[in-house]
Amino acid sequence: MDVEWAPPGIDTSLPHSARMYDYWIGGKDNFAADRAMGDAFAAAIPSIRTMAQENRAFMHRVVRYLTGEAGIRQFLDIGTGIPTRPNVHEIAQAIAPQTRVAYVDHDPIVLVHARALMVSGTEGETVYLDADLREPGKILADPDLTATLDLERPVGLLLIAILMLMADEDDPWEKVATLLDALPSGSYVAITHPGLDFDPEAMGGIATAANQGGMTLVPRVRDDVARFFADWELVEPGVVPVMAWHPEGTPPADPNGAYYWSGVARKR
Ligand SMILES: C[S@@+](CC[C@H](N)C(=O)[O-])C[C@H]1O[C@@H](n2cnc3c(N)ncnc32)[C@H](O)[C@@H]1O
């Protein structure tokens, strides 16, 4: 029996991506079903924890790049996950204290922890929206979002490890296109996505295990991930394994060690 405390609205009998991810990166906001599915994934792909950690490290690098080199001062982070320091605003505001961040997630456990995301530095601002990527129009029109971000000025859109949680039938490309169309020239989008082509058998195996456990998980091939960027201009080196995107320090011995595609693009 699962005797762990869970906030209202959370069905702890089903595994959930945010809590499995929290488990892999060493957090405490996960339940028995999340850990069981997390371990099943790890049996298929022993490097799954490294994948989660490398994905998170990409988020750190890309927020530093966008704030530092690209001069972005406002972020829209959809699929925020359970807060884990440093969060987007902590990284960005360390470089530019006036940075504003709108966080979006649809998981009740992320909502429970949202206060940790609202502790902005005094010059900047953060907001949390309990909203769904499948309804991008609602996100863009949300009064809390429009009170925090100026959509006439460049935005850094983060879609980090979220798009694989949407089935093809939900047309994630169309949902992303709606967001890209709404952002002004000079905006950036950063995406990571588990790659089927790194190891089709293992990645296919975790997708099947996830589906059997009631979760949608769709690893995709590089071309399908590249389509999310539409006609935006890819920042060098393009769509590459996550460990190969602007590595810091010694370049990784095996950049294919984490099965995630990643890329960053700018609206012309
Ligand atoms: C694997 S976590 C990634 C967390 C964070 N972006 C990172 O990379 O460290 C994916 C997050 O996306 C959220 N998510 C999944 N589908 C979503 C949807 N349709 N709308 C909003 N959030 C969603 C999940 O609740 C979860 O918190």
mmCIF file of N, CA and C in Angstrom, residues 41 44-48 50-52 54-55 164 192-204 206 219-220 225 240-243 254-262:
data_model
loop_
_atom_site.group_PDB
_atom_site.id
_atom_site.type_symbol
_atom_site.label_atom_id
_atom_site.label_comp_id
_atom_site.label_asym_id
_atom_site.label_seq_id
_atom_site.Cartn_x
_atom_site.Cartn_y
_atom_site.Cartn_z
ATOM 1 N N PHE A 41 12.044 1.915 -16.799
ATOM 2 C CA PHE A 41 12.749 2.641 -17.864
ATOM 3 C C PHE A 41 14.255 2.414 -17.726
ATOM 4 N N ALA A 44 15.482 -0.768 -19.161
ATOM 5 C CA ALA A 44 15.597 -0.754 -20.633
ATOM 6 C C ALA A 44 16.759 0.125 -21.083
ATOM 7 N N ILE A 45 16.937 1.244 -20.375
ATOM 8 C CA ILE A 45 17.984 2.203 -20.759
ATOM 9 C C ILE A 45 18.749 2.580 -19.485
ATOM 10 N N PRO A 46 19.848 1.860 -19.202
ATOM 11 C CA PRO A 46 20.552 2.105 -17.938
ATOM 12 C C PRO A 46 20.992 3.563 -17.764
ATOM 13 N N SER A 47 21.146 4.287 -18.895
ATOM 14 C CA SER A 47 21.613 5.677 -18.780
ATOM 15 C C SER A 47 20.468 6.676 -18.591
ATOM 16 N N ILE A 48 19.279 6.189 -18.203
ATOM 17 C CA ILE A 48 18.122 7.095 -18.156
ATOM 18 C C ILE A 48 18.337 8.251 -17.165
ATOM 19 N N THR A 50 21.227 9.597 -16.384
ATOM 20 C CA THR A 50 22.149 10.514 -17.065
ATOM 21 C C THR A 50 21.386 11.347 -18.084
ATOM 22 N N MET A 51 20.448 10.708 -18.792
ATOM 23 C CA MET A 51 19.651 11.448 -19.775
ATOM 24 C C MET A 51 18.919 12.602 -19.105
ATOM 25 N N ALA A 52 18.278 12.302 -17.968
ATOM 26 C CA ALA A 52 17.521 13.349 -17.269
ATOM 27 C C ALA A 52 18.461 14.458 -16.801
ATOM 28 N N GLU A 54 21.433 15.231 -18.039
ATOM 29 C CA GLU A 54 21.979 15.967 -19.191
ATOM 30 C C GLU A 54 20.934 16.910 -19.785
ATOM 31 N N ASN A 55 19.673 16.471 -19.749
ATOM 32 C CA ASN A 55 18.600 17.336 -20.234
ATOM 33 C C ASN A 55 18.508 18.588 -19.362
ATOM 34 N N MET A 164 7.525 15.077 -26.110
ATOM 35 C CA MET A 164 7.376 13.612 -26.233
ATOM 36 C C MET A 164 6.185 13.115 -25.432
ATOM 37 N N THR A 192 14.207 20.193 -26.310
ATOM 38 C CA THR A 192 14.849 18.880 -26.231
ATOM 39 C C THR A 192 13.751 17.835 -26.392
ATOM 40 N N HIS A 193 14.154 16.670 -26.921
ATOM 41 C CA HIS A 193 13.168 15.627 -27.214
ATOM 42 C C HIS A 193 13.882 14.278 -27.254
ATOM 43 N N PRO A 194 13.399 13.252 -26.534
ATOM 44 C CA PRO A 194 14.031 11.938 -26.611
ATOM 45 C C PRO A 194 14.054 11.441 -28.056
ATOM 46 N N GLY A 195 15.183 10.898 -28.482
ATOM 47 C CA GLY A 195 15.375 10.496 -29.866
ATOM 48 C C GLY A 195 15.222 8.997 -30.057
ATOM 49 N N LEU A 196 14.267 8.632 -30.907
ATOM 50 C CA LEU A 196 14.051 7.217 -31.207
ATOM 51 C C LEU A 196 15.269 6.625 -31.904
ATOM 52 N N ASP A 197 15.905 7.441 -32.773
ATOM 53 C CA ASP A 197 16.977 6.911 -33.613
ATOM 54 C C ASP A 197 18.285 6.643 -32.869
ATOM 55 N N PHE A 198 18.411 7.077 -31.616
ATOM 56 C CA PHE A 198 19.644 6.745 -30.877
ATOM 57 C C PHE A 198 19.727 5.235 -30.629
ATOM 58 N N ASP A 199 18.574 4.625 -30.290
ATOM 59 C CA ASP A 199 18.520 3.191 -30.004
ATOM 60 C C ASP A 199 17.050 2.779 -30.135
ATOM 61 N N PRO A 200 16.619 2.500 -31.393
ATOM 62 C CA PRO A 200 15.185 2.266 -31.641
ATOM 63 C C PRO A 200 14.600 1.185 -30.748
ATOM 64 N N GLU A 201 15.379 0.140 -30.469
ATOM 65 C CA GLU A 201 14.815 -0.960 -29.682
ATOM 66 C C GLU A 201 14.565 -0.519 -28.238
ATOM 67 N N ALA A 202 15.577 0.077 -27.624
ATOM 68 C CA ALA A 202 15.434 0.485 -26.223
ATOM 69 C C ALA A 202 14.390 1.599 -26.086
ATOM 70 N N MET A 203 14.442 2.585 -26.998
ATOM 71 C CA MET A 203 13.496 3.695 -26.886
ATOM 72 C C MET A 203 12.070 3.221 -27.185
ATOM 73 N N GLY A 204 11.948 2.302 -28.144
ATOM 74 C CA GLY A 204 10.628 1.718 -28.428
ATOM 75 C C GLY A 204 10.129 0.961 -27.208
ATOM 76 N N ILE A 206 10.764 1.567 -23.987
ATOM 77 C CA ILE A 206 10.246 2.414 -22.902
ATOM 78 C C ILE A 206 8.917 3.058 -23.298
ATOM 79 N N PRO A 219 9.047 8.850 -28.213
ATOM 80 C CA PRO A 219 10.375 9.250 -28.706
ATOM 81 C C PRO A 219 10.255 9.462 -30.216
ATOM 82 N N ARG A 220 10.963 10.485 -30.750
ATOM 83 C CA ARG A 220 10.831 10.768 -32.182
ATOM 84 C C ARG A 220 12.205 10.835 -32.847
ATOM 85 N N VAL A 225 11.807 15.937 -34.960
ATOM 86 C CA VAL A 225 12.121 16.951 -33.946
ATOM 87 C C VAL A 225 12.487 18.262 -34.658
ATOM 88 N N VAL A 240 21.148 18.647 -32.550
ATOM 89 C CA VAL A 240 22.255 17.734 -32.216
ATOM 90 C C VAL A 240 21.937 16.996 -30.913
ATOM 91 N N PRO A 241 22.690 15.910 -30.613
ATOM 92 C CA PRO A 241 22.510 15.261 -29.313
ATOM 93 C C PRO A 241 22.717 16.284 -28.193
ATOM 94 N N VAL A 242 21.915 16.149 -27.148
ATOM 95 C CA VAL A 242 21.877 17.193 -26.113
ATOM 96 C C VAL A 242 23.252 17.475 -25.506
ATOM 97 N N MET A 243 24.085 16.455 -25.417
ATOM 98 C CA MET A 243 25.403 16.681 -24.818
ATOM 99 C C MET A 243 26.334 17.462 -25.748
ATOM 100 N N ASP A 254 31.586 10.831 -25.234
ATOM 101 C CA ASP A 254 30.570 10.236 -26.100
ATOM 102 C C ASP A 254 29.331 11.122 -26.092
ATOM 103 N N PRO A 255 29.237 12.038 -27.064
ATOM 104 C CA PRO A 255 28.087 12.964 -27.067
ATOM 105 C C PRO A 255 26.746 12.258 -27.280
ATOM 106 N N ASN A 256 26.807 10.988 -27.718
ATOM 107 C CA ASN A 256 25.551 10.244 -27.911
ATOM 108 C C ASN A 256 25.125 9.505 -26.655
ATOM 109 N N GLY A 257 25.746 9.811 -25.518
ATOM 110 C CA GLY A 257 25.464 9.084 -24.275
ATOM 111 C C GLY A 257 24.092 9.382 -23.680
ATOM 112 N N ALA A 258 23.474 10.480 -24.075
ATOM 113 C CA ALA A 258 22.124 10.808 -23.580
ATOM 114 C C ALA A 258 21.226 10.907 -24.806
ATOM 115 N N TYR A 259 20.176 10.085 -24.847
ATOM 116 C CA TYR A 259 19.395 9.934 -26.078
ATOM 117 C C TYR A 259 18.355 11.048 -26.236
ATOM 118 N N TYR A 260 18.813 12.272 -26.256
ATOM 119 C CA TYR A 260 17.923 13.421 -26.462
ATOM 120 C C TYR A 260 18.425 14.231 -27.648
ATOM 121 N N TRP A 261 17.512 14.625 -28.557
ATOM 122 C CA TRP A 261 17.829 15.659 -29.537
ATOM 123 C C TRP A 261 17.614 17.025 -28.895
ATOM 124 N N SER A 262 18.381 18.006 -29.341
ATOM 125 C CA SER A 262 18.228 19.346 -28.789
ATOM 126 C C SER A 262 18.511 20.366 -29.878
#
